[in-house]
mmCIF file with all atom_site columns, C-alpha atoms in Angstrom:
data_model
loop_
_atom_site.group_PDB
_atom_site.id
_atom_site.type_symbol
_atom_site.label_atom_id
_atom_site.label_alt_id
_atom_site.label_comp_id
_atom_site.label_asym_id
_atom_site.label_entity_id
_atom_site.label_seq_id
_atom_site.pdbx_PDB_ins_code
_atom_site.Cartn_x
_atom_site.Cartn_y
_atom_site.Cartn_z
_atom_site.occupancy
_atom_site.B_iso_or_equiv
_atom_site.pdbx_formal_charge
_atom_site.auth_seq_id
_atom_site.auth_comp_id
_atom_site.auth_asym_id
_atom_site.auth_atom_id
_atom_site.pdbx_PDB_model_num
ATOM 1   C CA . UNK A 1 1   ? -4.375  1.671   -7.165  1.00 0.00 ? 1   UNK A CA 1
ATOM 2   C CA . UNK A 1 2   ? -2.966  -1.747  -7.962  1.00 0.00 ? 2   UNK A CA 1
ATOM 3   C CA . UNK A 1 3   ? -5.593  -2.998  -10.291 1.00 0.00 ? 3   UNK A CA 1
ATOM 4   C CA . UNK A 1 4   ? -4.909  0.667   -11.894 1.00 0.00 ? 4   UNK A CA 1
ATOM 5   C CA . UNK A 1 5   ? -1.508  0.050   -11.774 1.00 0.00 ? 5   UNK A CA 1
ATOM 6   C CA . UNK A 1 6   ? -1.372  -3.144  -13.528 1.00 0.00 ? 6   UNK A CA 1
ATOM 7   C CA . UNK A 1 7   ? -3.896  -2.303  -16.223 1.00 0.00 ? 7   UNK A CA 1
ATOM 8   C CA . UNK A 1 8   ? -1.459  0.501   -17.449 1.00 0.00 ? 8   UNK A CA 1
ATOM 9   C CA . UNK A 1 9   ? 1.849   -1.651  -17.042 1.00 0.00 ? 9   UNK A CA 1
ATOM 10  C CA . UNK A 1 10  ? 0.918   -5.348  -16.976 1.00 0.00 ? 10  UNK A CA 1
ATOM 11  C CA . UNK A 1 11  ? -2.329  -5.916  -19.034 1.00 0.00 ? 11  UNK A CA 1
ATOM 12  C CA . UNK A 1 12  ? -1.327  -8.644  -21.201 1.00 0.00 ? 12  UNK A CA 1
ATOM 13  C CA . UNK A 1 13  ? 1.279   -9.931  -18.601 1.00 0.00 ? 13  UNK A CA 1
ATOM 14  C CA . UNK A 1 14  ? 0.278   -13.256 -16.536 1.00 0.00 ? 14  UNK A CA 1
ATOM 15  C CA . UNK A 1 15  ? 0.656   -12.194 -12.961 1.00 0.00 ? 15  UNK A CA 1
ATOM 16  C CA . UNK A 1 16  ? 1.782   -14.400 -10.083 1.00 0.00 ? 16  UNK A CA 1
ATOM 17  C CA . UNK A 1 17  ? -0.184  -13.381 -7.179  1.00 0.00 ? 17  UNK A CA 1
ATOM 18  C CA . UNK A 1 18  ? 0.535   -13.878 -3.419  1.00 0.00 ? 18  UNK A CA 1
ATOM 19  C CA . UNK A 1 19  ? -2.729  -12.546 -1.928  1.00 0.00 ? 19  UNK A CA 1
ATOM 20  C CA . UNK A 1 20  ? -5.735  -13.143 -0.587  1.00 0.00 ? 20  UNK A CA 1
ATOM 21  C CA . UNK A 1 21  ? -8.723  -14.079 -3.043  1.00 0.00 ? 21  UNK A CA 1
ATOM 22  C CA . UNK A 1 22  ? -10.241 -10.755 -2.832  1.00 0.00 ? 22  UNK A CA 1
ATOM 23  C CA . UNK A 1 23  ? -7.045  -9.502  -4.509  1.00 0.00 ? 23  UNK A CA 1
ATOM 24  C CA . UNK A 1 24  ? -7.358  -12.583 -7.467  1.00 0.00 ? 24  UNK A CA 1
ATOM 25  C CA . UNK A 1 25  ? -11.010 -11.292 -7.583  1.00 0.00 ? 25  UNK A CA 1
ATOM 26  C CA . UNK A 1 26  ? -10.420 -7.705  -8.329  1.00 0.00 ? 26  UNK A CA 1
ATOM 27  C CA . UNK A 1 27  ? -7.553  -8.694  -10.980 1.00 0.00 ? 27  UNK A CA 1
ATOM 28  C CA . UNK A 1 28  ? -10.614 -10.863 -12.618 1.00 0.00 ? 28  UNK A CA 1
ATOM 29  C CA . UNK A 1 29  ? -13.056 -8.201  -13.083 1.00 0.00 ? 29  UNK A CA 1
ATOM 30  C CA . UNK A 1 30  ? -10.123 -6.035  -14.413 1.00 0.00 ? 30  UNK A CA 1
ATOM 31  C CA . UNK A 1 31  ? -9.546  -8.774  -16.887 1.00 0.00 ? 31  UNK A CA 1
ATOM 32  C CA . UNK A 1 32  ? -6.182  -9.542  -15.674 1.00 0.00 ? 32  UNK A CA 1
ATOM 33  C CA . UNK A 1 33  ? -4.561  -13.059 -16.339 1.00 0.00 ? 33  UNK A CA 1
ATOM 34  C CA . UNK A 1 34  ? -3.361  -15.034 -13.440 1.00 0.00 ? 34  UNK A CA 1
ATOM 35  C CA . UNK A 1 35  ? -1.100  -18.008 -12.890 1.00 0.00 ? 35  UNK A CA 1
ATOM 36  C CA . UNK A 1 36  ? 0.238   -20.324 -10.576 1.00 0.00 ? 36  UNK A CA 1
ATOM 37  C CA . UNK A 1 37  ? 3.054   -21.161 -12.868 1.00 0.00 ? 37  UNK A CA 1
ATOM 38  C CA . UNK A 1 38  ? 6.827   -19.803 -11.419 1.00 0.00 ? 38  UNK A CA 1
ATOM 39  C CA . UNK A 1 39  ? 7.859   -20.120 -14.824 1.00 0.00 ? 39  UNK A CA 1
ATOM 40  C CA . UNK A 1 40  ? 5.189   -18.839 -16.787 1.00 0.00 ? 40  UNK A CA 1
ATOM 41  C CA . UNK A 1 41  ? 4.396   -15.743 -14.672 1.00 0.00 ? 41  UNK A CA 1
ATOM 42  C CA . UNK A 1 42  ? 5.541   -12.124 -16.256 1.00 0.00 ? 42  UNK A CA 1
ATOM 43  C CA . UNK A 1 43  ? 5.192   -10.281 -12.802 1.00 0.00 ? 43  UNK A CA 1
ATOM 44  C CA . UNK A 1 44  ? 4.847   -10.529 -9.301  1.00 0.00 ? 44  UNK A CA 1
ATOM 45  C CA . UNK A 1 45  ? 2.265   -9.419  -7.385  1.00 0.00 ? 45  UNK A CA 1
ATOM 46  C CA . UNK A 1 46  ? 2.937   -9.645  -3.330  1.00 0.00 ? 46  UNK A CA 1
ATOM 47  C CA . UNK A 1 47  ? -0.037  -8.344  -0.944  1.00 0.00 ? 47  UNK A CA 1
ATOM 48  C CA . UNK A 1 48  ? -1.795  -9.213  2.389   1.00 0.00 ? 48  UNK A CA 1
ATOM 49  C CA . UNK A 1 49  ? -1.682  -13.153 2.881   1.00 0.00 ? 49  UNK A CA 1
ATOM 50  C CA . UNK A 1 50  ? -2.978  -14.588 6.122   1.00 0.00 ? 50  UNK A CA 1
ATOM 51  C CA . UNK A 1 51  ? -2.136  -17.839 4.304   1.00 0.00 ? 51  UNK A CA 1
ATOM 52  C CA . UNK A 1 52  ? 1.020   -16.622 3.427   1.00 0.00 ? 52  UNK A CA 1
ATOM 53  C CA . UNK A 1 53  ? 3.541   -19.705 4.342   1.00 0.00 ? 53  UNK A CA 1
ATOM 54  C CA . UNK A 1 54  ? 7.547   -21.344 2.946   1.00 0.00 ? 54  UNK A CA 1
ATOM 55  C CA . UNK A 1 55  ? 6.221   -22.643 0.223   1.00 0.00 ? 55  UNK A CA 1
ATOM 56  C CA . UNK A 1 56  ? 4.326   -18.887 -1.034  1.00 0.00 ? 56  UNK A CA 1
ATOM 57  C CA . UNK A 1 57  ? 8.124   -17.200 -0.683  1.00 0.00 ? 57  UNK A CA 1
ATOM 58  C CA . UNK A 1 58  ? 9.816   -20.652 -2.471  1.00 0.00 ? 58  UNK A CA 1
ATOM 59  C CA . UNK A 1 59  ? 7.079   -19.582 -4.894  1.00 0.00 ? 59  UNK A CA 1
ATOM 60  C CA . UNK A 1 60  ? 8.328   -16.013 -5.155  1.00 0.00 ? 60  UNK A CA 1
ATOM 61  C CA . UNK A 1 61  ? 11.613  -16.346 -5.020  1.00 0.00 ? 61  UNK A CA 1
ATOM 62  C CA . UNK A 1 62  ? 11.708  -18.476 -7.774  1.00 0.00 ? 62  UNK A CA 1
ATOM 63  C CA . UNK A 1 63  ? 9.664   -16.416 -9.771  1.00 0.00 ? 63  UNK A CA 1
ATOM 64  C CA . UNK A 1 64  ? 12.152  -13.832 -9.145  1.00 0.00 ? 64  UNK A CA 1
ATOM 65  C CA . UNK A 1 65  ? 14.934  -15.328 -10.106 1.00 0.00 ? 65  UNK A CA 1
ATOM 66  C CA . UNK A 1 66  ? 13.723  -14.827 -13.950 1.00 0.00 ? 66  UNK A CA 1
ATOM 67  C CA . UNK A 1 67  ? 14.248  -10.686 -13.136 1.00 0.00 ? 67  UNK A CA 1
ATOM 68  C CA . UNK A 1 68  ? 10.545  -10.456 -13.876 1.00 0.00 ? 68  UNK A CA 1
ATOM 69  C CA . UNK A 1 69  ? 8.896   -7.396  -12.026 1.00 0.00 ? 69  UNK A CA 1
ATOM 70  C CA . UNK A 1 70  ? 8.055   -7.707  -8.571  1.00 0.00 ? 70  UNK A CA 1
ATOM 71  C CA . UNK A 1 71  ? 5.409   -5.743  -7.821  1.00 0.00 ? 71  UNK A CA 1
ATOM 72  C CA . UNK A 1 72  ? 3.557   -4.665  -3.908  1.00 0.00 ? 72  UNK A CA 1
ATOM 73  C CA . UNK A 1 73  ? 0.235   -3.550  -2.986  1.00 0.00 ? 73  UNK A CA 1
ATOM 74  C CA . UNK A 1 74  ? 1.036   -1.352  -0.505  1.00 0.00 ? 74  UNK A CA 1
ATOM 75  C CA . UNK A 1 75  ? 3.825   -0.562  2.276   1.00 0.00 ? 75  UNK A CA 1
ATOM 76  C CA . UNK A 1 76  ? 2.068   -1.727  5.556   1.00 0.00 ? 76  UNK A CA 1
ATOM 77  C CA . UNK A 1 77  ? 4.196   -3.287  7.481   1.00 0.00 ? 77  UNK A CA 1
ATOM 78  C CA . UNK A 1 78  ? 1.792   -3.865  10.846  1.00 0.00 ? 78  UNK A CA 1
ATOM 79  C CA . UNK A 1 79  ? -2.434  -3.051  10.368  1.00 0.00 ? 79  UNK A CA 1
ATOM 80  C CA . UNK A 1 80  ? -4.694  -2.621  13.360  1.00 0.00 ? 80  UNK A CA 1
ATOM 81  C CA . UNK A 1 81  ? -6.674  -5.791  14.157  1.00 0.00 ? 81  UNK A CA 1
ATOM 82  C CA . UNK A 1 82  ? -9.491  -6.077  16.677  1.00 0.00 ? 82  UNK A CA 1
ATOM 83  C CA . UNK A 1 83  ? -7.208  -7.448  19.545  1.00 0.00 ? 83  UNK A CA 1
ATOM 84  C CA . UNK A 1 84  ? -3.276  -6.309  18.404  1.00 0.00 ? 84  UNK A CA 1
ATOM 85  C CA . UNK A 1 85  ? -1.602  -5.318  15.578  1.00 0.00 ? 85  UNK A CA 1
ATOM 86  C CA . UNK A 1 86  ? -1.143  -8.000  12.868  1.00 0.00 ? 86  UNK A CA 1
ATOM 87  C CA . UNK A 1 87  ? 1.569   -8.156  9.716   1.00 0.00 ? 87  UNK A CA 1
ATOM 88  C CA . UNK A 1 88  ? 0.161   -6.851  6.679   1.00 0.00 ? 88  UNK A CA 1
ATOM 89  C CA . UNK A 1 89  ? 1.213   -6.378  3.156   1.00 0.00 ? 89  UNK A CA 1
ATOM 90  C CA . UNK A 1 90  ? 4.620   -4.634  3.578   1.00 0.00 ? 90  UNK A CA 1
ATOM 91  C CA . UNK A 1 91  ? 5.600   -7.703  5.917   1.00 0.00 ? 91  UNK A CA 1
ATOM 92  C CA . UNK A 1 92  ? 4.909   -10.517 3.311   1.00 0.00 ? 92  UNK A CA 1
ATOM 93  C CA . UNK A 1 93  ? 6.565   -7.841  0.092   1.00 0.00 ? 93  UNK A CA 1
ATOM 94  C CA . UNK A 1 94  ? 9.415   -7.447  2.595   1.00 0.00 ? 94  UNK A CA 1
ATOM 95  C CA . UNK A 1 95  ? 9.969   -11.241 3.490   1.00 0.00 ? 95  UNK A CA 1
ATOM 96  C CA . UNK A 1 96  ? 9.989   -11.873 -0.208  1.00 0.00 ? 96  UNK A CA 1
ATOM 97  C CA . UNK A 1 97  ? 12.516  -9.098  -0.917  1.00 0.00 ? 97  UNK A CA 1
ATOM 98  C CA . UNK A 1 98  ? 14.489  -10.806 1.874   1.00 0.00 ? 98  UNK A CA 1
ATOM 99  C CA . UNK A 1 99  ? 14.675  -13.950 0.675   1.00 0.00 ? 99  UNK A CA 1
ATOM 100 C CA . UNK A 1 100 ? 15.316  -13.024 -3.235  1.00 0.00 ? 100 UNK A CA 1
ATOM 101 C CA . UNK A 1 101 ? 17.677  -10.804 -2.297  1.00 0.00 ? 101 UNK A CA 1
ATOM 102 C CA . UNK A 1 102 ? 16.087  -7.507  -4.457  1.00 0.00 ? 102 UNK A CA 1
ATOM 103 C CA . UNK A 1 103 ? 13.829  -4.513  -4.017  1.00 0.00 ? 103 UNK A CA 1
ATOM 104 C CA . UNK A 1 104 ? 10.460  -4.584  -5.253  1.00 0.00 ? 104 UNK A CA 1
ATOM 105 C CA . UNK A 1 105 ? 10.297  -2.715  -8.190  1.00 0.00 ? 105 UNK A CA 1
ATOM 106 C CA . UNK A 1 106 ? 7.073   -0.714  -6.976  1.00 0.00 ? 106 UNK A CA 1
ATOM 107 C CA . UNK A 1 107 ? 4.884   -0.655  -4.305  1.00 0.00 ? 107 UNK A CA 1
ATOM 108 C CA . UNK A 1 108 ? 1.878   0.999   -4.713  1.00 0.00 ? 108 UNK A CA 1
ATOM 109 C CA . UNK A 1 109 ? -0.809  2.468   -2.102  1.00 0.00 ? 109 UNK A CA 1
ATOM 110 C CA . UNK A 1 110 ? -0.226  5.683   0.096   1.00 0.00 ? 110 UNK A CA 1
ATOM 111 C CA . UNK A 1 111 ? 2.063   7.348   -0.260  1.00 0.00 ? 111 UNK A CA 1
ATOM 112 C CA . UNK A 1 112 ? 3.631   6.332   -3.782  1.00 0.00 ? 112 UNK A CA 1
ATOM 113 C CA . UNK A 1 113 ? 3.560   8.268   -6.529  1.00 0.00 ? 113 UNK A CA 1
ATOM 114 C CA . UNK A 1 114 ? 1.096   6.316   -8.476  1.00 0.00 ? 114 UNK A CA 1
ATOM 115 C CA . UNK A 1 115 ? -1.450  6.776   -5.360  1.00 0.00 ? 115 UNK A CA 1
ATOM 116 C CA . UNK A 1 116 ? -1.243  10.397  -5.518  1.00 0.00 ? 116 UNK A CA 1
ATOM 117 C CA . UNK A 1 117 ? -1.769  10.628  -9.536  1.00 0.00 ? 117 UNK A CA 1
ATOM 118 C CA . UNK A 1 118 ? -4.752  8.704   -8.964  1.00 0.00 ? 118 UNK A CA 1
ATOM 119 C CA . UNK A 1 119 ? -6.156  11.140  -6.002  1.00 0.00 ? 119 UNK A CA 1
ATOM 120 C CA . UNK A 1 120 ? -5.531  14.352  -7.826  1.00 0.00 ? 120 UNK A CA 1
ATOM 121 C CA . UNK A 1 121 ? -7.324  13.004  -11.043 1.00 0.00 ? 121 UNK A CA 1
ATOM 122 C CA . UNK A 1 122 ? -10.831 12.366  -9.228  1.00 0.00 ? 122 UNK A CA 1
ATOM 123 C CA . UNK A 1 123 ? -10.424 15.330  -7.438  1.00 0.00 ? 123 UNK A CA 1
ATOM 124 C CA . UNK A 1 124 ? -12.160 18.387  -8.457  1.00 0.00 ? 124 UNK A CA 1
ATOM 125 C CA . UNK A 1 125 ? -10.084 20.467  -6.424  1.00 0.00 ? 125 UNK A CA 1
ATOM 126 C CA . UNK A 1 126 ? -6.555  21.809  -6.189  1.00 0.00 ? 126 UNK A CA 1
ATOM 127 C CA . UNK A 1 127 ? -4.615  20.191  -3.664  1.00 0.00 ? 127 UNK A CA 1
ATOM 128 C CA . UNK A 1 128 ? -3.689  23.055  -1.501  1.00 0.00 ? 128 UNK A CA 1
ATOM 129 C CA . UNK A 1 129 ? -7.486  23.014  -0.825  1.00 0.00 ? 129 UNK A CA 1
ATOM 130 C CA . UNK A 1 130 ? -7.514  19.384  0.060   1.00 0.00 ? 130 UNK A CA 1
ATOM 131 C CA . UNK A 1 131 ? -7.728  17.554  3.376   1.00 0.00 ? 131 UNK A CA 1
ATOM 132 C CA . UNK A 1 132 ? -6.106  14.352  4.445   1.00 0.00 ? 132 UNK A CA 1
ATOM 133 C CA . UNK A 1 133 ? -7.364  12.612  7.441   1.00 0.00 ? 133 UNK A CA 1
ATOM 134 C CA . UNK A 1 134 ? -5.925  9.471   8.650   1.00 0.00 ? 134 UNK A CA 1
ATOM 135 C CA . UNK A 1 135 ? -3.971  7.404   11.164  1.00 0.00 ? 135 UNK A CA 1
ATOM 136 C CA . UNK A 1 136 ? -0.880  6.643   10.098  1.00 0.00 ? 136 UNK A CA 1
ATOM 137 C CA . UNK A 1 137 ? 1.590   9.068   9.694   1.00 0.00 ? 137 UNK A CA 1
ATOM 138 C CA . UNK A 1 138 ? 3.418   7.070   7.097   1.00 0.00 ? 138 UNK A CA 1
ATOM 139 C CA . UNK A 1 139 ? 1.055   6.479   4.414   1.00 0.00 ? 139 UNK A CA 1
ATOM 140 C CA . UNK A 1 140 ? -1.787  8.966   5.083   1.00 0.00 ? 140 UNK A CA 1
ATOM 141 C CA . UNK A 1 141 ? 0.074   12.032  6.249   1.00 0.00 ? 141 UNK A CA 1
ATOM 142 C CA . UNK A 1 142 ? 2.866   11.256  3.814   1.00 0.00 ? 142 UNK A CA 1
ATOM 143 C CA . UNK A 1 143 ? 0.619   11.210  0.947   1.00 0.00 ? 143 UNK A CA 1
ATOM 144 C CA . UNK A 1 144 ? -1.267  14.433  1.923   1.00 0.00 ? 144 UNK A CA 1
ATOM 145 C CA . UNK A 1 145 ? 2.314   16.230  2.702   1.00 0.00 ? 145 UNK A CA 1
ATOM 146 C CA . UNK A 1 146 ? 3.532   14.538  -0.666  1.00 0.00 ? 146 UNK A CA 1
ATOM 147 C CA . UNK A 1 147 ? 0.536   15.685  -2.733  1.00 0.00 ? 147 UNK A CA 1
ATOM 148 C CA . UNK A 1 148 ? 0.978   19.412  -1.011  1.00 0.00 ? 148 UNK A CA 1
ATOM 149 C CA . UNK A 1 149 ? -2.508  18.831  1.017   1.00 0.00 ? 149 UNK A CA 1
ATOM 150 C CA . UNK A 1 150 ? -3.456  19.871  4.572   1.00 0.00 ? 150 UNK A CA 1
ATOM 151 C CA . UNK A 1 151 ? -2.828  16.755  6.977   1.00 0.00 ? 151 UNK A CA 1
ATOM 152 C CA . UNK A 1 152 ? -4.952  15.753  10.244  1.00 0.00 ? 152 UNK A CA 1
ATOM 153 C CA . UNK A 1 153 ? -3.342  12.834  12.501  1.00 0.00 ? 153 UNK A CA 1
ATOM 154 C CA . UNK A 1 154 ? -6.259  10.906  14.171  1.00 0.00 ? 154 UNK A CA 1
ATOM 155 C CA . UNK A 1 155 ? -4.220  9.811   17.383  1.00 0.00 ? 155 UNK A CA 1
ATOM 156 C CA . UNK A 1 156 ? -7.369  7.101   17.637  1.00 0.00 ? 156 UNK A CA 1
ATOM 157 C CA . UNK A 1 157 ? -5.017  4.632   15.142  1.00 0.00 ? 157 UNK A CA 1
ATOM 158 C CA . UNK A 1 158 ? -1.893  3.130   14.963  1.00 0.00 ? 158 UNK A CA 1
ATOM 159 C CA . UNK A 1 159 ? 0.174   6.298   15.724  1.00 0.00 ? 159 UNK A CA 1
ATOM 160 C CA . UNK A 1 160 ? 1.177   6.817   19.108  1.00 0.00 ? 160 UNK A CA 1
ATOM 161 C CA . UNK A 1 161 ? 2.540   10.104  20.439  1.00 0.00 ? 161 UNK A CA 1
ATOM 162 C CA . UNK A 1 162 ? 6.364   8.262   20.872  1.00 0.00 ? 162 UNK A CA 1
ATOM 163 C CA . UNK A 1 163 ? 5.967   7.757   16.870  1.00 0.00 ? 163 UNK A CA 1
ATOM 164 C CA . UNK A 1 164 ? 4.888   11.137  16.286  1.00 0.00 ? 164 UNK A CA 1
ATOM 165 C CA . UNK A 1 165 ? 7.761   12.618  18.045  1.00 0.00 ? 165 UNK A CA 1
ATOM 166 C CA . UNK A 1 166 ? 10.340  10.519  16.378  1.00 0.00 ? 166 UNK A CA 1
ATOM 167 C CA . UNK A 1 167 ? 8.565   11.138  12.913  1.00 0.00 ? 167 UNK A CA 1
ATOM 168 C CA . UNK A 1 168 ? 10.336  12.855  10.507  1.00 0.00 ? 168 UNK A CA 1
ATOM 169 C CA . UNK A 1 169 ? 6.506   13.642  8.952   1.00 0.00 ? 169 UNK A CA 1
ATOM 170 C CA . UNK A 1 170 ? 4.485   16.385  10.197  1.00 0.00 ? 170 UNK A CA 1
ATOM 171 C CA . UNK A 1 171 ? 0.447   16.667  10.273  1.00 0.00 ? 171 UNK A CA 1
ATOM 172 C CA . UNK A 1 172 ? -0.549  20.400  9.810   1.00 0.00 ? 172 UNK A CA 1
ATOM 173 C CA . UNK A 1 173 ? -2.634  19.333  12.777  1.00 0.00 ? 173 UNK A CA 1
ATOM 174 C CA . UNK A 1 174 ? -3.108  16.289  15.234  1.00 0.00 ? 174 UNK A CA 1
ATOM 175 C CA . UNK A 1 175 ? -6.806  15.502  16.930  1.00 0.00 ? 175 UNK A CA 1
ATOM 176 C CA . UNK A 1 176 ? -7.394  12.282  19.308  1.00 0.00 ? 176 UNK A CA 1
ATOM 177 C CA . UNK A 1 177 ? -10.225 11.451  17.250  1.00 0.00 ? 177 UNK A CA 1
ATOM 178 C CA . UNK A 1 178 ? -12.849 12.177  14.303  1.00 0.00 ? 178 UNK A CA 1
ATOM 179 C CA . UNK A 1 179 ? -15.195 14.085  16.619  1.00 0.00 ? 179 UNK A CA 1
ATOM 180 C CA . UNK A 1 180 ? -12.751 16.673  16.833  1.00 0.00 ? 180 UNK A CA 1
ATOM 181 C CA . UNK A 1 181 ? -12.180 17.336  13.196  1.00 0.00 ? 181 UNK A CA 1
ATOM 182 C CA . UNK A 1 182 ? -14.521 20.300  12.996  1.00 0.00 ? 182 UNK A CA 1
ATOM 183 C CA . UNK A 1 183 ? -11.664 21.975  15.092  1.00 0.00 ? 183 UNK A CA 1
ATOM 184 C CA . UNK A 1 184 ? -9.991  21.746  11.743  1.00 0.00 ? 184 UNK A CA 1
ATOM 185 C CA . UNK A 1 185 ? -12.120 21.943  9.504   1.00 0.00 ? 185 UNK A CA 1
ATOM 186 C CA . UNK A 1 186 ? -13.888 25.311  11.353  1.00 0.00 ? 186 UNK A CA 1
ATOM 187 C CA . UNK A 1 187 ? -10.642 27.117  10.697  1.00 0.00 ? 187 UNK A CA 1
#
């Protein structure tokens, strides 16, 4: 959705990155010009940094200062990790808005708008005969309920029943795992 993203909006723009290398090396193959230069840059990019450290949000928030764009990957605050949850891309995009003092101008991934245009065009279906499945219910469930498409909660992820009952989101249905999705899916 990103790459996407910035192919439309940002092609001939040099993009600051904070990311991992895996986010440098899909901006590559999309032809996509990088920099390390504050003052050179013509948009931010903030994602997932496991790296990420004072001197990346120095980095952004100077960057920032110029008004350029600021850009996110996606809204994940906290992903699942093999022993605990661990900061992901929402925590570094929301450190950086901290700091210079500004919203990001988009952030991409479930549910934004930009992620469900790109869903509905591969799809050869309408979406009222679509089915989300997924974990969270504020990026998967959002962007099924967003994108008017039937929503299954997999209770086996990062939502936990206190979370769904505080949710303002609603799955059409909720299943403690994927072995029970033909209970859905049967219907």
């Amino acid at each position: 959705v990103t790459t996407r993203y910035l192919r439309e909006r940002h092609a001939d723009d040099d993009l600051l990155c904070i990311g991992e290398s895996g986010l440098l090396d899909q901006f590559a193959e999309a032809g996509l010009s990088t920099t390390d230069d504050v003052d050179a840059a013509d948009a931010l990019v903030a994602s997932i940094d496991r790296g990420f450290d004072y001197d990346d949000l120095c980095t952004a928030l100077w960057a920032l200062e110029r008004e350029i764009p600021f850009i996110g990957t996606d809204p994940d605050v906290v992903i699942p990790a093999p022993e605990r949850d661990v900061p992901g891309s929402g925590a570094v995009i929301n450190a950086i808005a901290g700091v210079a003092e500004r919203e990001p101008d988009a952030v991409l991934g479930k549910p934004s708008d930009t992620a469900i245009e790109m869903v509905r065009e591969r799809l050869p279906y309408p979406p009222e005969e679509c089915l989300v499945v997924g974990d969270r219910l504020d990026t998967d469930v959002a962007l099924g309920e967003r994108a008017g498409m039937t929503t299954v909660l997999v209770r086996s992820g990062v939502t936990d029943e206190a979370a769904l009952a505080a949710s303002d989101i609603s799955p059409d249905y909720v299943i403690d795992n994927l072995g029970e999705i033909d209970r859905v899916i049967g219907r």
